[in-house]
C-alpha cells in the first residue's frame, strides 16, 4: 500500500514549524540576511518552542523525530528562510555522529550541555585540501596516554563561532591515512582552538561559517565518538541522513519563491491583463509547481526508506538532495524572472531565496558528488 498522507502527529509537526517560521523567521529573515549575524534570539526561541534538536531521543531532552518527521519540519524552516533554517538544521548535522555512534555517557553529557545552554554545535569535516575528497583530510589526533593531541585546520564550518562544541574528524595514524579517520567531540573553548574571522558569502547569510585551527588541542579519550578508524563511515552515514534535510530546506525555499511569484503575477497587470494570464508565465508557474511536488515526493521517499530500511538511504538521500537543490535553484531563478524588476529588488525576498538556493547545491557534498554517489550505487545494483 502506498500512503502519501502525513499522520496526525506529522501534521502537528508541520503546523508547529510553520507557525514558528511565520512568527519568528519570516519577519526577521531580511534583517539577518543584511546583518549576516547568527540569529541567537531565534535559536533561543526555537529551544523554548521545542523546535531544536528534533531527532534527539526524548530521554536526552529531544523530540525523537523520525527522518520523515524531520523533512516535514525542515521544509517549513526552508519556507521561512534557509539561512536561519540551517542554523537549526546544522545542529542536527553536528549531533548526528553522536546519534549514530556516541556512548550513553557522551550523549547524556553533551546533549545535556547543549540543551542547558540552548546552544549549537558544529560539524568539522572540510579542510583546505579536503573538500569533495574527504579522504584527503590532513588533521591529526595522535594518542598520548589517555588523551589525543589534535592539530590541523578546518574550513567552511557552519555554526563554528556560535558553537559549544565541534564534531571534528581527524586521523589517528597518518600512515593509515583516511582508514584511521576518527570522530571527536571538541569543546570550542579548549586551549589551542583558534576561530578565524567569519566567512563573507552570497546567501544563507544568517548562518555563520569560520575556518578553525587546532594547535596541540588536548582531547580526552572519553571524547572519541565510536572506535578509531570509524570516522569515515560515521561522516558518510551522517550525510545519508542529513542530505534529506538539505533537500527539504530546498523544497521549502522553492515553495516560498513560487508562492510569492504566483501571487505577484496574478496581481500585476501589463497589456490590460494579469501577467500570469500569459501562457509564458502560466507555464513557468506550472513547471515550478510540478518540480516542487516531484522534489517533495522524492525527499519524503528517501526519508521514509531510511525510517523503514536504513540500507536504501545512500542512493535516495543523494537523489533527493541533488534534485531538490537543483530545482530549488531553477524555481527561485524563475520566480525572480517572472516578477521582473520587483523580483530583483530586496522588497519581495525572492532574490534572497535565489541566493540562498545556490548553497544547497554545494554543501553536504556538491551535486557533482551526489551524482558520483548515485552512479556508484546504481552501477553496483
Ligand atoms: C557556506 C558553506 C557551509 C559549509 N558548511 C560546512 C560544515 O558545516 N561542515 C563541513 O565540514 N563542511 C562545510 N562546508 C563545506 C562543503 O561541504 C564543501 O564546500 C563542499 O563539499 C565542496 O568542497 P570544496 O568547496 O572544497 O570544493 P572542491 O572539492 O574543491 O570542488 C570544486 C568543484 O569541483 C567539483 N568536483 C570535485 N571533485 C569532483 C569529481 N570527482 N567529479 C566531478 N566534479 C568534482 C565540485 O563539484 C565543485 O564543483 C560548507 C561550505 C560552504 C560554502
PDB file of C-alpha atoms and ligand atoms in Angstrom, residues 90 93 122-128 130-133 154-159 199 201 203-204 207 209 239 359 362-369 372, ligand 1:
ATOM      1  CA  UNK A  90      23.324  22.386  11.145  1.00  0.00           C
ATOM      2  CA  UNK A  93      24.332  17.755  11.258  1.00  0.00           C
ATOM      3  CA  UNK A 122      29.248  22.427  14.555  1.00  0.00           C
ATOM      4  CA  UNK A 123      30.362  19.657  12.205  1.00  0.00           C
ATOM      5  CA  UNK A 124      34.065  19.854  11.304  1.00  0.00           C
ATOM      6  CA  UNK A 125      34.905  17.735   8.299  1.00  0.00           C
ATOM      7  CA  UNK A 126      36.051  20.006   5.437  1.00  0.00           C
ATOM      8  CA  UNK A 127      39.656  21.214   5.229  1.00  0.00           C
ATOM      9  CA  UNK A 128      41.537  23.461   2.805  1.00  0.00           C
ATOM     10  CA  UNK A 130      39.898  18.130   1.582  1.00  0.00           C
ATOM     11  CA  UNK A 131      36.554  19.332   0.251  1.00  0.00           C
ATOM     12  CA  UNK A 132      34.824  16.844  -2.040  1.00  0.00           C
ATOM     13  CA  UNK A 133      37.696  14.449  -1.378  1.00  0.00           C
ATOM     14  CA  UNK A 154      39.008  23.016   9.223  1.00  0.00           C
ATOM     15  CA  UNK A 155      37.291  25.251   6.710  1.00  0.00           C
ATOM     16  CA  UNK A 156      33.752  26.485   5.960  1.00  0.00           C
ATOM     17  CA  UNK A 157      32.425  25.221   9.297  1.00  0.00           C
ATOM     18  CA  UNK A 158      28.783  26.228   9.813  1.00  0.00           C
ATOM     19  CA  UNK A 159      27.823  27.488  13.303  1.00  0.00           C
ATOM     20  CA  UNK A 199      33.323  33.964   6.054  1.00  0.00           C
ATOM     21  CA  UNK A 201      29.254  34.985   1.406  1.00  0.00           C
ATOM     22  CA  UNK A 203      23.436  33.695   0.505  1.00  0.00           C
ATOM     23  CA  UNK A 204      22.166  31.968   3.655  1.00  0.00           C
ATOM     24  CA  UNK A 207      24.234  31.217   9.035  1.00  0.00           C
ATOM     25  CA  UNK A 209      30.990  29.900   8.861  1.00  0.00           C
ATOM     26  CA  UNK A 239      25.286  12.718   5.292  1.00  0.00           C
ATOM     27  CA  UNK A 359      24.424  26.957  -1.476  1.00  0.00           C
ATOM     28  CA  UNK A 362      27.230  22.947  -2.796  1.00  0.00           C
ATOM     29  CA  UNK A 363      27.299  21.990   0.875  1.00  0.00           C
ATOM     30  CA  UNK A 364      26.966  18.487   2.331  1.00  0.00           C
ATOM     31  CA  UNK A 365      28.655  17.335  -0.877  1.00  0.00           C
ATOM     32  CA  UNK A 366      28.289  19.229  -4.158  1.00  0.00           C
ATOM     33  CA  UNK A 367      25.722  18.000  -6.655  1.00  0.00           C
ATOM     34  CA  UNK A 368      28.552  16.567  -8.761  1.00  0.00           C
ATOM     35  CA  UNK A 369      29.436  14.427  -5.736  1.00  0.00           C
ATOM     36  CA  UNK A 372      29.014  10.234  -8.065  1.00  0.00           C
TER      37      UNK A 372
HETATM   38  C1  LIG B   1      28.565  28.105   3.304  1.00  0.00           C
HETATM   39  C2  LIG B   1      29.171  26.750   3.468  1.00  0.00           C
HETATM   40  C3  LIG B   1      28.889  25.995   4.591  1.00  0.00           C
HETATM   41  C4  LIG B   1      29.521  24.773   4.798  1.00  0.00           C
HETATM   42  N1  LIG B   1      29.339  24.096   5.983  1.00  0.00           N
HETATM   43  C5  LIG B   1      30.148  23.041   6.273  1.00  0.00           C
HETATM   44  C6  LIG B   1      30.129  22.447   7.571  1.00  0.00           C
HETATM   45  O1  LIG B   1      29.356  22.822   8.458  1.00  0.00           O
HETATM   46  N2  LIG B   1      30.999  21.439   7.828  1.00  0.00           N
HETATM   47  C7  LIG B   1      31.862  20.972   6.891  1.00  0.00           C
HETATM   48  O2  LIG B   1      32.625  20.070   7.210  1.00  0.00           O
HETATM   49  N3  LIG B   1      31.881  21.499   5.636  1.00  0.00           N
HETATM   50  C8  LIG B   1      31.068  22.529   5.317  1.00  0.00           C
HETATM   51  N4  LIG B   1      31.091  23.092   4.059  1.00  0.00           N
HETATM   52  C9  LIG B   1      31.985  22.549   3.055  1.00  0.00           C
HETATM   53  C10 LIG B   1      31.273  21.951   1.864  1.00  0.00           C
HETATM   54  O3  LIG B   1      30.721  20.717   2.189  1.00  0.00           O
HETATM   55  C11 LIG B   1      32.283  21.898   0.716  1.00  0.00           C
HETATM   56  O4  LIG B   1      32.458  23.239   0.278  1.00  0.00           O
HETATM   57  C12 LIG B   1      31.846  21.016  -0.419  1.00  0.00           C
HETATM   58  O5  LIG B   1      31.827  19.678  -0.026  1.00  0.00           O
HETATM   59  C13 LIG B   1      32.761  21.163  -1.640  1.00  0.00           C
HETATM   60  O6  LIG B   1      34.109  21.148  -1.300  1.00  0.00           O
HETATM   61  P1  LIG B   1      35.063  22.321  -1.839  1.00  0.00           P
HETATM   62  O7  LIG B   1      34.407  23.619  -1.577  1.00  0.00           O
HETATM   63  O8  LIG B   1      36.406  22.106  -1.284  1.00  0.00           O
HETATM   64  O9  LIG B   1      35.089  22.146  -3.406  1.00  0.00           O
HETATM   65  P2  LIG B   1      36.044  21.195  -4.278  1.00  0.00           P
HETATM   66  O10 LIG B   1      36.046  19.818  -3.710  1.00  0.00           O
HETATM   67  O11 LIG B   1      37.352  21.863  -4.456  1.00  0.00           O
HETATM   68  O12 LIG B   1      35.261  21.143  -5.656  1.00  0.00           O
HETATM   69  C14 LIG B   1      35.306  22.211  -6.606  1.00  0.00           C
HETATM   70  C15 LIG B   1      34.406  21.826  -7.783  1.00  0.00           C
HETATM   71  O13 LIG B   1      34.899  20.596  -8.364  1.00  0.00           O
HETATM   72  C16 LIG B   1      33.857  19.636  -8.406  1.00  0.00           C
HETATM   73  N5  LIG B   1      34.406  18.298  -8.174  1.00  0.00           N
HETATM   74  C17 LIG B   1      35.239  17.909  -7.166  1.00  0.00           C
HETATM   75  N6  LIG B   1      35.523  16.596  -7.299  1.00  0.00           N
HETATM   76  C18 LIG B   1      34.844  16.159  -8.382  1.00  0.00           C
HETATM   77  C19 LIG B   1      34.698  14.893  -9.027  1.00  0.00           C
HETATM   78  N7  LIG B   1      35.310  13.793  -8.572  1.00  0.00           N
HETATM   79  N8  LIG B   1      33.918  14.801 -10.132  1.00  0.00           N
HETATM   80  C20 LIG B   1      33.283  15.903 -10.602  1.00  0.00           C
HETATM   81  N9  LIG B   1      33.372  17.129 -10.036  1.00  0.00           N
HETATM   82  C21 LIG B   1      34.134  17.249  -8.938  1.00  0.00           C
HETATM   83  C22 LIG B   1      32.894  20.043  -7.279  1.00  0.00           C
HETATM   84  O14 LIG B   1      31.607  19.528  -7.508  1.00  0.00           O
HETATM   85  C23 LIG B   1      32.957  21.556  -7.382  1.00  0.00           C
HETATM   86  O15 LIG B   1      32.101  21.986  -8.400  1.00  0.00           O
HETATM   87  C24 LIG B   1      30.413  24.279   3.810  1.00  0.00           C
HETATM   88  C25 LIG B   1      30.636  25.023   2.644  1.00  0.00           C
HETATM   89  C26 LIG B   1      30.048  26.230   2.464  1.00  0.00           C
HETATM   90  C27 LIG B   1      30.358  27.031   1.222  1.00  0.00           C
END
